[in-house]
Amino acid sequence: MKENPSSASAPLIWTQPPPSRRRSPLERDDIVRAAVAVADEGGAQALTMTAVAKRLGPYTPMALYRYVLSKDGLIDLMLDGVTAEIPVPEEPGADWRADLHALASESWAMVKRHLWYAQLMPTRPPLGPHLMRRTEFLLRVLVRQGFTVGEAMTYAALLDRHILGSAQQEAEELAMRRRYGLHTPQQLSEAITAARDLAAEGGRHPLLTEWMTAPSGAGMDEQFELSLAFLIDGIATRLPRRSAPAGGGDGATR
């Protein structure tokens, strides 16, 4: 049986009314929670309608389509559902840099809980209500600093590329560690040290050899925060020039 027999013709789930109440105790939210649990445990590759139906109990995969229209519809609901975990303020605050940092950091925390999000997010249009609310907030923060909507969308996209790209790398590194039995930082460090002879051969890579002998440096979270700071600093350098208010005062410059 095909996993998604109607995906080519299924309408976008956000344009359709919610499913009608049925005698079955099953609800759309139940399906979404089960699908998130399947993906959390096994990654995006484990997400099949069969696996979700099995997790729910006595239901067939075809029964789920009555509630989510298609597998793509289910993915849309999943992406928007976990996006709701990100706190989004009602209004931007006084410090635009703090607003961007907070939203990006909360997004990073959510994506780490659901690493499949980074794999599936680029495959679907970001049109869910929680996804659009998050994007609208980012745009409002940036437009209030004088950027055009187009510029604001560009910088918001750069922030999201950083978040999703970092998460995809984290997911791949986690998969690699599992394949090689490197389940702890100590095991990973020992594996790197054991391979240092490759770097030391011929004396061509003395600095790399030194590092591989005693690996050190920032972890993934620290690297994420450092890169995020670079991004926000870069956006700050492109703030539109503002006229100084009457009576003096400094204006931001490009």
CSV table of C-alpha atoms in Angstrom, one decimal:
chain,number,residue,atom,x,y,z
A,1,MET,CA,0.0,0.0,0.0
A,2,LYS,CA,1.3,3.4,-0.9
A,3,GLU,CA,1.9,5.7,2.1
A,4,ASN,CA,0.3,8.7,0.6
A,5,PRO,CA,-2.0,7.7,-2.2
A,6,SER,CA,-3.6,11.1,-2.7
A,7,SER,CA,-0.6,13.5,-2.0
A,8,ALA,CA,-0.5,14.7,-5.6
A,9,SER,CA,-4.1,15.9,-5.6
A,10,ALA,CA,-4.6,16.6,-1.8
A,11,PRO,CA,-5.4,20.3,-1.1
A,12,LEU,CA,-3.3,22.3,1.3
A,13,ILE,CA,-4.6,21.3,4.8
A,14,TRP,CA,-4.8,24.9,5.9
A,15,THR,CA,-7.4,25.7,3.3
A,16,GLN,CA,-9.7,22.9,4.4
A,17,PRO,CA,-12.3,22.9,7.2
A,18,PRO,CA,-11.4,20.7,10.3
A,19,PRO,CA,-12.6,17.1,10.1
A,20,SER,CA,-16.2,16.6,11.3
A,21,ARG,CA,-16.9,14.9,14.6
A,22,ARG,CA,-17.2,11.1,14.2
A,23,ARG,CA,-18.2,8.3,16.5
A,24,SER,CA,-14.6,7.2,16.7
A,25,PRO,CA,-12.8,8.5,19.7
A,26,LEU,CA,-9.8,9.4,17.4
A,27,GLU,CA,-9.1,13.1,17.0
A,28,ARG,CA,-6.8,15.0,14.7
A,29,ASP,CA,-4.6,16.1,17.6
A,30,ASP,CA,-4.2,12.5,18.7
A,31,ILE,CA,-2.8,11.7,15.2
A,32,VAL,CA,-0.4,14.6,15.3
A,33,ARG,CA,0.9,13.8,18.8
A,34,ALA,CA,1.5,10.2,17.7
A,35,ALA,CA,3.3,11.3,14.6
A,36,VAL,CA,5.5,13.6,16.5
A,37,ALA,CA,6.4,10.8,18.9
A,38,VAL,CA,7.2,8.5,16.0
A,39,ALA,CA,9.5,11.1,14.5
A,40,ASP,CA,11.1,12.0,17.8
A,41,GLU,CA,12.1,8.4,18.4
A,42,GLY,CA,13.1,7.4,14.9
A,43,GLY,CA,13.7,10.6,12.9
A,44,ALA,CA,12.0,11.7,9.7
A,45,GLN,CA,12.7,8.5,7.9
A,46,ALA,CA,10.6,6.6,10.5
A,47,LEU,CA,7.5,8.7,9.8
A,48,THR,CA,5.0,6.6,7.9
A,49,MET,CA,1.3,6.4,8.1
A,50,THR,CA,1.6,2.8,9.1
A,51,ALA,CA,3.9,3.6,12.0
A,52,VAL,CA,1.6,6.4,13.2
A,53,ALA,CA,-1.5,4.1,13.0
A,54,LYS,CA,0.3,1.4,14.9
A,55,ARG,CA,1.2,3.8,17.7
A,56,LEU,CA,-2.4,4.9,17.9
A,57,GLY,CA,-3.8,1.4,18.3
A,58,PRO,CA,-6.6,-0.3,16.4
A,59,TYR,CA,-6.5,1.9,13.3
A,60,THR,CA,-5.5,1.4,9.7
A,61,PRO,CA,-3.3,3.9,7.9
A,62,MET,CA,-6.2,4.7,5.6
A,63,ALA,CA,-8.4,5.7,8.6
A,64,LEU,CA,-5.9,8.5,9.3
A,65,TYR,CA,-6.4,10.2,6.0
A,66,ARG,CA,-9.9,11.1,7.0
A,67,TYR,CA,-8.4,13.5,9.5
A,68,VAL,CA,-5.2,14.7,7.9
A,69,LEU,CA,-6.0,14.4,4.1
A,70,SER,CA,-2.5,13.2,3.2
A,71,LYS,CA,0.9,12.5,4.6
A,72,ASP,CA,1.9,16.0,3.6
A,73,GLY,CA,-1.1,17.3,5.5
A,74,LEU,CA,0.1,15.4,8.6
A,75,ILE,CA,3.6,16.9,8.2
A,76,ASP,CA,2.2,20.4,8.0
A,77,LEU,CA,0.2,19.8,11.2
A,78,MET,CA,3.3,18.4,12.9
A,79,LEU,CA,5.5,21.3,11.9
A,80,ASP,CA,3.0,23.8,13.1
A,81,GLY,CA,2.3,21.9,16.2
A,82,VAL,CA,5.8,21.9,17.5
A,83,THR,CA,6.3,25.5,16.4
A,84,ALA,CA,3.7,26.3,19.0
A,85,GLU,CA,6.3,25.3,21.6
A,86,ILE,CA,8.3,28.5,20.8
A,87,PRO,CA,7.2,31.5,23.0
A,88,VAL,CA,6.3,34.4,20.7
A,89,PRO,CA,5.7,37.8,22.4
A,90,GLU,CA,2.6,39.7,21.5
A,91,GLU,CA,4.7,42.8,20.7
A,92,PRO,CA,8.4,43.5,20.0
A,93,GLY,CA,10.3,44.8,23.0
A,94,ALA,CA,12.5,47.8,23.3
A,95,ASP,CA,15.7,45.9,22.4
A,96,TRP,CA,15.4,44.5,18.9
A,97,ARG,CA,18.6,42.5,19.3
A,98,ALA,CA,17.3,40.8,22.4
A,99,ASP,CA,14.1,40.0,20.6
A,100,LEU,CA,15.9,38.3,17.7
A,101,HIS,CA,18.2,36.4,20.1
A,102,ALA,CA,15.4,35.2,22.3
A,103,LEU,CA,13.3,33.9,19.5
A,104,ALA,CA,16.2,32.2,17.7
A,105,SER,CA,17.4,30.6,21.0
A,106,GLU,CA,13.9,29.3,21.8
A,107,SER,CA,13.6,28.0,18.2
A,108,TRP,CA,16.9,26.2,18.5
A,109,ALA,CA,15.8,24.6,21.8
A,110,MET,CA,12.6,23.4,20.1
A,111,VAL,CA,14.4,22.0,17.1
A,112,LYS,CA,16.8,20.1,19.2
A,113,ARG,CA,13.9,18.4,20.9
A,114,HIS,CA,12.5,17.5,17.4
A,115,LEU,CA,15.5,17.1,15.1
A,116,TRP,CA,13.2,15.8,12.3
A,117,TYR,CA,11.8,19.4,12.1
A,118,ALA,CA,15.0,20.6,10.4
A,119,GLN,CA,14.7,17.8,7.8
A,120,LEU,CA,11.0,18.3,7.0
A,121,MET,CA,10.6,22.1,7.3
A,122,PRO,CA,12.3,22.9,3.9
A,123,THR,CA,9.9,20.4,2.2
A,124,ARG,CA,6.6,22.2,3.1
A,125,PRO,CA,5.2,25.7,2.7
A,126,PRO,CA,5.4,27.5,6.1
A,127,LEU,CA,1.7,28.4,6.3
A,128,GLY,CA,0.5,27.1,9.6
A,129,PRO,CA,-0.9,29.6,12.1
A,130,HIS,CA,1.9,29.2,14.6
A,131,LEU,CA,4.6,29.3,11.8
A,132,MET,CA,3.1,32.5,10.4
A,133,ARG,CA,2.8,34.1,13.8
A,134,ARG,CA,6.5,33.5,14.5
A,135,THR,CA,7.5,34.9,11.0
A,136,GLU,CA,5.2,37.9,11.5
A,137,PHE,CA,7.0,38.7,14.8
A,138,LEU,CA,10.4,38.5,13.2
A,139,LEU,CA,9.3,40.8,10.4
A,140,ARG,CA,7.8,43.3,12.9
A,141,VAL,CA,11.0,43.4,14.9
A,142,LEU,CA,13.1,44.2,11.9
A,143,VAL,CA,10.7,46.5,10.1
A,144,ARG,CA,10.5,48.6,13.3
A,145,GLN,CA,14.3,49.2,12.8
A,146,GLY,CA,13.6,50.8,9.4
A,147,PHE,CA,14.2,47.7,7.1
A,148,THR,CA,11.8,47.1,4.2
A,149,VAL,CA,9.6,44.1,4.4
A,150,GLY,CA,11.8,42.4,1.8
A,151,GLU,CA,15.0,43.1,3.7
A,152,ALA,CA,13.4,41.9,6.9
A,153,MET,CA,12.3,38.7,5.2
A,154,THR,CA,15.9,38.2,4.0
A,155,TYR,CA,17.4,38.5,7.5
A,156,ALA,CA,14.6,36.4,9.1
A,157,ALA,CA,15.4,33.7,6.5
A,158,LEU,CA,19.2,33.9,7.4
A,159,LEU,CA,18.3,33.4,11.0
A,160,ASP,CA,16.2,30.3,10.2
A,161,ARG,CA,18.9,28.9,7.9
A,162,HIS,CA,21.3,29.1,10.8
A,163,ILE,CA,18.8,27.3,13.1
A,164,LEU,CA,17.8,24.6,10.6
A,165,GLY,CA,21.3,24.1,9.3
A,166,SER,CA,22.7,23.7,12.8
A,167,ALA,CA,20.0,21.2,13.6
A,168,GLN,CA,20.6,19.2,10.5
A,169,GLN,CA,24.3,19.0,11.3
A,170,GLU,CA,23.4,18.0,14.9
A,171,ALA,CA,21.1,15.2,13.6
A,172,GLU,CA,23.8,13.8,11.2
A,173,GLU,CA,26.5,13.9,13.9
A,174,LEU,CA,24.2,12.1,16.3
A,175,ALA,CA,23.5,9.4,13.7
A,176,MET,CA,27.2,9.0,13.0
A,177,ARG,CA,27.9,8.7,16.7
A,178,ARG,CA,25.2,6.0,17.1
A,179,ARG,CA,26.6,4.1,14.1
A,180,TYR,CA,30.1,4.0,15.7
A,181,GLY,CA,29.0,3.5,19.3
A,182,LEU,CA,30.2,7.0,20.4
A,183,HIS,CA,27.4,7.6,22.9
A,184,THR,CA,29.2,10.0,25.3
A,185,PRO,CA,31.5,13.0,24.8
A,186,GLN,CA,34.3,11.0,26.4
A,187,GLN,CA,33.9,8.2,23.9
A,188,LEU,CA,34.0,10.7,21.0
A,189,SER,CA,37.1,12.4,22.4
A,190,GLU,CA,38.9,9.0,22.8
A,191,ALA,CA,38.0,8.1,19.2
A,192,ILE,CA,39.5,11.4,17.9
A,193,THR,CA,42.6,10.9,20.0
A,194,ALA,CA,43.0,7.3,18.6
A,195,ALA,CA,43.0,8.7,15.1
A,196,ARG,CA,45.6,11.4,15.7
A,197,ASP,CA,48.3,9.3,14.0
A,198,LEU,CA,46.7,10.0,10.6
A,199,ALA,CA,47.1,13.8,11.2
A,200,ALA,CA,50.6,13.3,12.6
A,201,GLU,CA,51.9,11.3,9.7
A,202,GLY,CA,54.8,13.1,8.1
A,203,GLY,CA,54.5,16.1,10.4
A,204,ARG,CA,52.4,18.0,7.9
A,205,HIS,CA,49.6,18.9,10.3
A,206,PRO,CA,51.2,19.9,13.7
A,207,LEU,CA,48.3,22.0,14.9
A,208,LEU,CA,45.6,19.5,14.0
A,209,THR,CA,47.7,16.8,15.7
A,210,GLU,CA,48.0,18.9,18.8
A,211,TRP,CA,44.2,19.3,18.9
A,212,MET,CA,43.5,15.7,18.2
A,213,THR,CA,45.8,14.7,21.1
A,214,ALA,CA,43.5,16.6,23.6
A,215,PRO,CA,40.3,17.7,21.8
A,216,SER,CA,38.8,20.9,23.2
A,217,GLY,CA,36.6,23.8,22.1
A,218,ALA,CA,33.1,25.0,22.1
A,219,GLY,CA,30.2,22.5,22.0
A,220,MET,CA,27.3,22.7,19.6
A,221,ASP,CA,25.2,25.0,21.8
A,222,GLU,CA,28.1,27.4,22.3
A,223,GLN,CA,28.9,27.4,18.6
A,224,PHE,CA,25.2,28.1,17.9
A,225,GLU,CA,25.2,31.1,20.2
A,226,LEU,CA,28.5,32.4,18.8
A,227,SER,CA,27.2,32.2,15.2
A,228,LEU,CA,23.9,33.7,16.2
A,229,ALA,CA,25.8,36.7,17.8
A,230,PHE,CA,27.7,37.1,14.5
A,231,LEU,CA,24.5,37.1,12.5
A,232,ILE,CA,22.8,39.7,14.7
A,233,ASP,CA,25.9,41.8,14.7
A,234,GLY,CA,25.9,41.6,10.9
A,235,ILE,CA,22.3,42.7,10.7
A,236,ALA,CA,23.1,45.6,13.0
A,237,THR,CA,25.7,46.9,10.6
A,238,ARG,CA,23.0,47.2,7.9
A,239,LEU,CA,20.5,49.2,10.0
A,240,PRO,CA,19.1,52.0,7.8
A,241,ARG,CA,20.5,55.4,8.3
A,242,ARG,CA,18.2,57.5,10.6
A,243,SER,CA,17.9,61.2,10.8
A,244,ALA,CA,19.1,62.6,14.2
A,245,PRO,CA,16.1,63.9,16.2
A,246,ALA,CA,15.7,67.6,16.8
A,247,GLY,CA,18.1,68.7,19.5
A,248,GLY,CA,20.9,66.2,18.6
A,249,GLY,CA,21.3,62.6,19.2
A,250,ASP,CA,23.1,59.8,17.3
A,251,GLY,CA,21.5,58.1,14.4
A,252,ALA,CA,22.2,54.5,13.3
A,253,THR,CA,24.2,54.2,10.1
A,254,ARG,CA,24.7,51.6,7.5
